Coordinates of N, CA, C and O in Angstrom, one line a residue:
M40 N -2.8 46.1 24.6 CA -2.9 44.6 24.9 C -1.9 44.2 25.9 O -0.7 43.9 25.5
I41 N -2.2 44.2 27.1 CA -1.3 43.8 28.1 C -1.7 42.4 28.6 O -2.8 42.1 28.9
K42 N -0.6 41.5 28.5 CA -0.9 40.1 29.0 C -0.6 39.9 30.4 O 0.3 40.6 31.0
E43 N -1.2 39.0 31.0 CA -0.9 38.7 32.4 C 0.4 37.9 32.6 O 0.7 37.0 31.8
I44 N 1.2 38.3 33.6 CA 2.4 37.6 33.9 C 2.1 36.3 34.6 O 1.4 36.3 35.7
K45 N 2.6 35.2 34.1 CA 2.3 33.9 34.7 C 3.5 33.4 35.5 O 4.7 33.9 35.3
K46 N 3.3 32.4 36.3 CA 4.4 31.8 37.2 C 5.5 31.3 36.3 O 6.7 31.5 36.7
G47 N 5.3 30.7 35.2 CA 6.3 30.2 34.3 C 7.2 31.3 33.7 O 8.4 31.1 33.5
D48 N 6.5 32.4 33.4 CA 7.3 33.5 32.9 C 8.3 34.1 33.9 O 9.5 34.4 33.6
V49 N 7.9 34.1 35.2 CA 8.8 34.6 36.2 C 9.9 33.6 36.4 O 11.1 34.0 36.6
L50 N 9.7 32.3 36.4 CA 10.7 31.3 36.5 C 11.7 31.4 35.3 O 12.9 31.2 35.5
L51 N 11.2 31.5 34.2 CA 12.1 31.7 33.0 C 12.9 32.9 33.1 O 14.2 32.8 32.8
L52 N 12.4 34.0 33.5 CA 13.1 35.2 33.7 C 14.2 35.0 34.8 O 15.4 35.5 34.6
A53 N 13.9 34.4 35.9 CA 14.9 34.1 36.9 C 16.0 33.2 36.4 O 17.2 33.4 36.8
A54 N 15.7 32.2 35.6 CA 16.7 31.4 35.0 C 17.6 32.1 34.1 O 18.9 31.9 34.2
F55 N 17.1 33.0 33.3 CA 17.9 33.9 32.4 C 18.8 34.8 33.3 O 20.0 35.0 32.9
I56 N 18.3 35.4 34.3 CA 19.1 36.3 35.2 C 20.2 35.5 35.9 O 21.4 35.9 35.9
A57 N 19.9 34.3 36.3 CA 20.9 33.4 37.0 C 22.0 33.0 36.0 O 23.2 33.1 36.3
A58 N 21.6 32.7 34.8 CA 22.6 32.3 33.8 C 23.5 33.5 33.4 O 24.7 33.4 33.3
A59 N 22.9 34.7 33.3 CA 23.7 35.9 33.0 C 24.7 36.2 34.2 O 25.8 36.6 33.9
L60 N 24.2 36.0 35.4 CA 25.1 36.3 36.5 C 26.3 35.3 36.5 O 27.5 35.7 36.8
L61 N 26.0 34.0 36.2 CA 27.1 33.0 36.2 C 28.1 33.4 35.1 O 29.3 33.2 35.3
I62 N 27.6 33.8 34.0 CA 28.5 34.2 32.9 C 29.3 35.4 33.2 O 30.5 35.5 33.0
A63 N 28.7 36.4 33.9 CA 29.4 37.6 34.2 C 30.4 37.3 35.3 O 31.5 37.9 35.4
L64 N 30.1 36.4 36.2 CA 31.0 36.1 37.4 C 32.1 35.0 37.1 O 32.9 34.8 37.9
S65 N 32.0 34.4 35.9 CA 32.9 33.3 35.6 C 34.3 33.7 35.7 O 35.2 32.9 36.2
P66 N 34.8 34.8 35.2 CA 36.2 35.2 35.3 C 36.6 35.3 36.8 O 37.7 34.9 37.1
V67 N 35.7 35.8 37.6 CA 36.1 35.9 39.0 C 36.2 34.5 39.7 O 37.1 34.3 40.4
L68 N 35.2 33.7 39.4 CA 35.3 32.3 39.9 C 36.5 31.5 39.4 O 37.1 30.8 40.1
R69 N 36.8 31.7 38.1 CA 38.0 31.1 37.6 C 39.3 31.6 38.2 O 40.2 30.8 38.5
S70 N 39.3 32.9 38.5 CA 40.5 33.5 39.2 C 40.6 32.9 40.6 O 41.7 32.6 41.0
L71 N 39.5 32.8 41.3 CA 39.6 32.2 42.6 C 40.1 30.8 42.6 O 40.9 30.3 43.4
A72 N 39.6 30.0 41.6 CA 40.0 28.6 41.5 C 41.5 28.5 41.1 O 42.2 27.7 41.7
S73 N 42.0 29.4 40.2 CA 43.4 29.3 39.8 C 44.3 29.8 40.9 O 45.4 29.4 41.0
S74 N 43.9 30.7 41.8 CA 44.7 31.2 42.9 C 44.9 30.0 43.9 O 46.0 30.0 44.5
K75 N 44.0 29.2 44.0 CA 44.2 28.0 44.9 C 45.2 27.1 44.3 O 46.0 26.5 45.0
E76 N 45.2 26.9 43.0 CA 46.2 26.1 42.3 C 47.6 26.7 42.4 O 48.6 26.1 42.5
Y77 N 47.6 28.1 42.4 CA 48.9 28.8 42.4 C 49.6 28.5 43.8 O 50.8 28.5 43.9
E78 N 48.7 28.4 44.8 CA 49.3 28.1 46.2 C 50.0 26.8 46.2 O 50.9 26.6 46.9
K79 N 49.7 25.9 45.3 CA 50.3 24.6 45.2 C 51.3 24.7 44.1 O 51.2 24.1 43.0
A80 N 52.4 25.5 44.3 CA 53.4 25.7 43.3 C 54.1 24.4 43.0 O 54.3 23.5 43.9
P81 N 54.6 24.2 41.8 CA 55.4 23.0 41.4 C 56.6 22.9 42.3 O 57.2 23.8 42.8
V82 N 57.1 21.6 42.5 CA 58.3 21.3 43.3 C 59.2 20.5 42.4 O 58.8 19.9 41.4
L83 N 60.4 20.3 42.9 CA 61.4 19.5 42.2 C 61.6 18.2 43.0 O 61.9 18.3 44.2
E84 N 61.4 17.1 42.3 CA 61.6 15.8 42.9 C 62.9 15.2 42.4 O 63.1 15.1 41.1
V85 N 63.8 14.9 43.2 CA 65.1 14.3 42.8 C 65.1 12.8 43.2 O 64.7 12.5 44.3
R86 N 65.4 12.0 42.2 CA 65.5 10.5 42.5 C 66.9 10.0 42.1 O 67.5 10.5 41.1
V87 N 67.3 9.1 42.9 CA 68.6 8.4 42.6 C 68.3 6.9 42.5 O 67.7 6.3 43.5
A88 N 68.6 6.3 41.4 CA 68.3 4.9 41.2 C 66.8 4.6 41.4 O 66.4 3.5 41.9
G89 N 66.0 5.5 41.0 CA 64.5 5.3 41.1 C 63.9 5.6 42.5 O 62.7 5.7 42.6
E90 N 64.8 5.8 43.5 CA 64.3 6.1 44.9 C 64.3 7.6 45.1 O 65.2 8.3 44.7
L91 N 63.2 8.1 45.8 CA 63.1 9.5 46.0 C 64.2 9.9 47.0 O 64.4 9.4 48.1
Y92 N 65.0 10.9 46.5 CA 66.1 11.4 47.3 C 65.6 12.7 48.1 O 66.0 12.9 49.2
G93 N 64.8 13.5 47.4 CA 64.3 14.7 48.1 C 63.3 15.5 47.3 O 63.3 15.3 46.0
T94 N 62.6 16.3 47.9 CA 61.6 17.2 47.2 C 62.0 18.6 47.6 O 62.1 18.9 48.8
Y95 N 62.1 19.5 46.6 CA 62.6 20.8 46.9 C 61.7 21.9 46.3 O 61.1 21.8 45.3
D96 N 61.5 23.0 47.1 CA 60.7 24.1 46.7 C 61.4 24.9 45.6 O 62.6 25.4 45.8
L97 N 60.7 25.1 44.5 CA 61.3 25.9 43.4 C 61.3 27.4 43.7 O 61.9 28.2 43.0
Q98 N 60.5 27.8 44.7 CA 60.4 29.3 45.0 C 61.6 29.7 45.9 O 61.7 30.9 46.2
R99 N 62.3 28.8 46.4 CA 63.4 29.1 47.3 C 64.8 28.8 46.6 O 65.1 27.7 46.3
D100 N 65.6 29.9 46.5 CA 66.9 29.7 45.8 C 67.8 28.8 46.7 O 67.9 29.1 47.9
Q101 N 68.4 27.8 46.2 CA 69.2 26.9 47.0 C 70.1 26.1 46.1 O 69.9 25.9 44.9
T102 N 71.1 25.5 46.7 CA 72.1 24.6 46.0 C 72.0 23.3 46.7 O 72.2 23.2 47.9
I103 N 71.8 22.2 45.9 CA 71.7 20.9 46.5 C 72.9 20.0 45.9 O 73.0 19.9 44.7
T104 N 73.7 19.5 46.8 CA 74.8 18.6 46.4 C 74.3 17.2 46.7 O 73.9 16.8 47.8
I105 N 74.4 16.4 45.6 CA 74.0 15.0 45.7 C 75.2 14.1 45.5 O 75.7 14.0 44.4
Q106 N 75.6 13.4 46.6 CA 76.7 12.5 46.5 C 76.2 11.1 46.9 O 75.5 10.9 47.9
N107 N 76.6 10.1 46.0 CA 76.2 8.8 46.3 C 77.3 7.9 45.7 O 78.3 8.3 45.2
S108 N 77.0 6.6 45.7 CA 78.0 5.6 45.2 C 78.2 5.8 43.7 O 79.2 5.3 43.1
Y109 N 77.3 6.4 43.0 CA 77.4 6.6 41.5 C 78.2 7.8 41.1 O 78.8 7.9 40.0
G110 N 78.3 8.8 42.0 CA 79.0 10.0 41.7 C 78.5 11.2 42.4 O 77.7 11.1 43.4
S111 N 78.9 12.4 42.0 CA 78.5 13.6 42.6 C 77.9 14.6 41.6 O 78.4 14.8 40.5
N112 N 76.8 15.2 42.0 CA 76.1 16.2 41.2 C 75.7 17.4 42.1 O 75.5 17.3 43.3
T113 N 75.6 18.6 41.5 CA 75.1 19.8 42.1 C 74.0 20.3 41.3 O 74.1 20.6 40.2
L114 N 72.8 20.5 42.0 CA 71.6 21.1 41.4 C 71.5 22.5 42.0 O 71.6 22.7 43.2
T115 N 71.2 23.4 41.2 CA 71.0 24.8 41.6 C 69.5 25.2 41.3 O 69.1 25.1 40.1
I116 N 68.8 25.7 42.3 CA 67.5 26.3 42.1 C 67.6 27.8 42.3 O 68.0 28.2 43.3
R117 N 67.2 28.5 41.2 CA 67.3 29.9 41.2 C 66.1 30.5 40.4 O 65.9 30.1 39.3
D118 N 65.4 31.5 41.0 CA 64.3 32.2 40.3 C 63.3 31.2 39.7 O 62.8 31.4 38.6
G119 N 62.9 30.2 40.4 CA 61.9 29.2 40.0 C 62.3 28.2 39.0 O 61.5 27.5 38.4
A120 N 63.6 28.1 38.7 CA 64.1 27.2 37.7 C 65.2 26.3 38.3 O 65.9 26.8 39.2
A121 N 65.4 25.1 37.9 CA 66.4 24.2 38.4 C 67.4 23.8 37.2 O 66.9 23.6 36.1
S122 N 68.6 23.8 37.6 CA 69.6 23.3 36.6 C 70.7 22.5 37.3 O 71.0 22.7 38.4
M123 N 71.3 21.6 36.5 CA 72.5 20.9 37.0 C 73.7 21.7 36.7 O 74.0 22.0 35.6
T124 N 74.3 22.2 37.8 CA 75.5 23.0 37.6 C 76.8 22.3 37.7 O 77.9 22.9 37.3
F125 N 76.8 21.1 38.2 CA 78.0 20.3 38.3 C 77.7 18.8 38.3 O 76.7 18.4 38.8
S126 N 78.6 18.1 37.6 CA 78.5 16.6 37.6 C 79.9 16.1 37.3 O 80.6 16.6 36.4
D127 N 80.3 15.1 38.0 CA 81.6 14.5 37.7 C 81.5 13.3 36.8 O 82.4 12.5 36.6
C128 N 80.4 13.2 36.1 CA 80.2 12.2 35.0 C 81.0 12.6 33.8 O 81.4 13.8 33.6
K129 N 81.3 11.6 32.9 CA 82.1 11.8 31.8 C 81.5 12.7 30.7 O 82.1 13.6 30.1
N130 N 80.2 12.5 30.4 CA 79.6 13.1 29.2 C 79.0 14.5 29.4 O 78.8 15.2 28.5
Q131 N 78.7 14.9 30.7 CA 78.2 16.2 31.0 C 76.9 16.6 30.3 O 76.5 17.8 30.2
I132 N 76.1 15.6 29.9 CA 74.8 15.9 29.2 C 73.9 16.6 30.1 O 73.2 17.6 29.8
C133 N 73.9 16.2 31.4 CA 72.9 16.8 32.4 C 73.3 18.3 32.6 O 72.4 19.1 32.8
V134 N 74.6 18.6 32.6 CA 75.0 20.0 32.9 C 74.6 20.9 31.7 O 74.2 22.0 31.8
H135 N 74.7 20.3 30.5 CA 74.4 21.1 29.3 C 72.9 21.1 28.9 O 72.5 21.8 28.0
A136 N 72.1 20.4 29.7 CA 70.7 20.3 29.5 C 70.0 21.6 29.7 O 68.9 21.9 29.1
G137 N 70.5 22.5 30.5 CA 69.9 23.8 30.7 C 68.9 23.7 31.9 O 68.8 22.7 32.6
A138 N 68.2 24.8 32.1 CA 67.3 25.0 33.2 C 65.9 24.4 32.9 O 65.5 24.5 31.7
I139 N 65.3 23.9 33.9 CA 63.9 23.5 33.7 C 63.0 24.3 34.7 O 63.5 24.7 35.8
H140 N 61.8 24.5 34.3 CA 60.9 25.4 35.2 C 59.4 25.0 35.1 O 58.7 25.6 35.9
S141 N 59.0 24.1 34.3 CA 57.6 23.7 34.2 C 57.4 22.3 34.6 O 58.2 21.4 34.3
P142 N 56.2 22.0 35.1 CA 55.9 20.6 35.4 C 56.0 19.7 34.2 O 55.6 20.0 33.1
G143 N 56.7 18.5 34.4 CA 56.9 17.6 33.4 C 58.3 17.6 32.8 O 58.8 16.7 32.2
Q144 N 59.0 18.8 33.0 CA 60.4 18.9 32.5 C 61.3 18.1 33.5 O 61.0 18.0 34.7
M145 N 62.4 17.6 32.9 CA 63.3 16.7 33.7 C 64.7 16.9 33.2 O 65.0 17.1 32.1
I146 N 65.6 16.7 34.2 CA 67.1 16.6 33.9 C 67.5 15.2 34.4 O 67.1 14.8 35.5
V147 N 68.2 14.5 33.5 CA 68.7 13.2 33.9 C 70.2 13.0 33.7 O 70.7 13.5 32.7
C148 N 70.8 12.4 34.7 CA 72.2 12.1 34.6 C 72.3 10.5 34.7 O 72.2 9.9 35.7
L149 N 72.3 9.9 33.5 CA 72.3 8.5 33.4 C 73.5 7.8 34.1 O 73.3 6.8 34.8
P150 N 74.7 8.3 34.0 CA 75.8 7.6 34.7 C 75.6 7.5 36.2 O 76.0 6.6 36.9
H151 N 75.0 8.6 36.7 CA 74.8 8.6 38.2 C 73.4 8.1 38.6 O 73.0 8.3 39.8
R152 N 72.6 7.7 37.6 CA 71.2 7.2 37.9 C 70.4 8.2 38.6 O 69.6 7.9 39.5
L153 N 70.5 9.5 38.2 CA 69.9 10.6 38.9 C 68.9 11.2 38.0 O 69.2 11.4 36.8
S154 N 67.7 11.6 38.5 CA 66.8 12.4 37.7 C 66.2 13.5 38.6 O 66.0 13.3 39.8
A155 N 65.9 14.6 38.0 CA 65.3 15.7 38.7 C 64.1 16.2 37.8 O 64.3 16.6 36.7
E156 N 62.9 16.1 38.4 CA 61.7 16.4 37.6 C 60.9 17.4 38.4 O 60.7 17.3 39.6
I157 N 60.3 18.3 37.6 CA 59.4 19.3 38.2 C 58.0 18.6 38.1 O 57.5 18.2 37.1
V158 N 57.3 18.6 39.3 CA 56.0 18.0 39.4 C 55.1 19.0 40.1 O 55.5 19.8 40.8
S159 N 53.8 18.9 39.8 CA 52.8 19.7 40.5 C 52.8 19.2 41.9 O 52.9 18.0 42.2
A160 N 52.6 20.1 42.8 CA 52.5 19.8 44.2 C 51.5 18.8 44.5 O 51.6 17.9 45.4
S161 N 50.4 18.8 43.8 CA 49.2 17.9 44.0 C 49.6 16.5 43.6 O 49.0 15.6 44.0
S162 N 50.6 16.3 42.7 CA 50.9 15.0 42.2 C 52.2 14.4 42.9 O 52.7 13.5 42.4
E163 N 52.6 15.1 44.0 CA 53.8 14.6 44.7 C 53.6 13.2 45.2 O 52.5 12.8 45.5
S164 N 54.7 12.4 45.3 CA 54.6 11.1 45.8 C 54.3 11.0 47.2 O 53.8 10.0 47.7
G165 N 54.6 12.0 48.0 CA 54.3 12.0 49.4 C 55.4 11.2 50.2 O 55.2 11.1 51.4
K166 N 56.4 10.7 49.6 CA 57.4 10.0 50.4 C 58.4 10.9 51.1 O 59.2 10.4 51.9
A167 N 58.5 12.1 50.7 CA 59.4 13.1 51.3 C 58.6 14.3 51.7 O 57.6 14.6 51.0
P168 N 59.1 15.1 52.7 CA 58.4 16.3 53.0 C 58.3 17.3 51.9 O 59.3 17.5 51.3
A169 N 57.2 17.8 51.6 CA 57.0 18.8 50.6 C 57.6 20.1 50.9 O 57.7 20.5 52.1
Y170 N 58.1 20.8 49.9 CA 58.7 22.2 50.1 C 59.9 22.3 51.0 O 60.1 23.3 51.6
D171 N 60.5 21.2 51.3 CA 61.6 21.2 52.3 C 62.8 20.6 51.7 O 62.8 19.5 51.1
A172 N 63.9 21.2 51.9 CA 65.2 20.7 51.4 C 65.7 19.6 52.3 O 65.7 19.8 53.5
I173 N 66.0 18.5 51.7 CA 66.5 17.4 52.5 C 68.0 17.2 52.3 O 68.4 17.1 51.2
S174 N 68.8 17.3 53.3 CA 70.2 17.2 53.2 C 70.6 15.8 53.4 O 70.1 15.1 54.3
R175 N 71.5 15.3 52.6 CA 72.0 14.0 52.7 C 73.5 14.0 52.8 O 74.2 14.8 52.2

């Protein structure tokens, strides 16, 4: 008993094959999408009194000295993490805060009105050049 193959049967088979290919290729497609996100590595945004002071690449080891009317701080970026290594403020909370390395993490020095936050490159404010150390 052999039945005749109909047009609807061929379409249904093609739909199943297409779905199977999408499922099989989904890890590859996901990997390609995440590699594009990886290219947009997080950056460190430094603000003084709410104003953007500079945007720094976390992939480049560097030391940033921030001096203003509120005081002096030194930020160190090493191995993809940022830490406050010096502050002339009284309480030193920012220095003892430790290193930050993930988007959303922040170091704050309240006496100097300074904040350093790791942000995704795609969510940058655009007020300062991305991935570039700005010296002041």
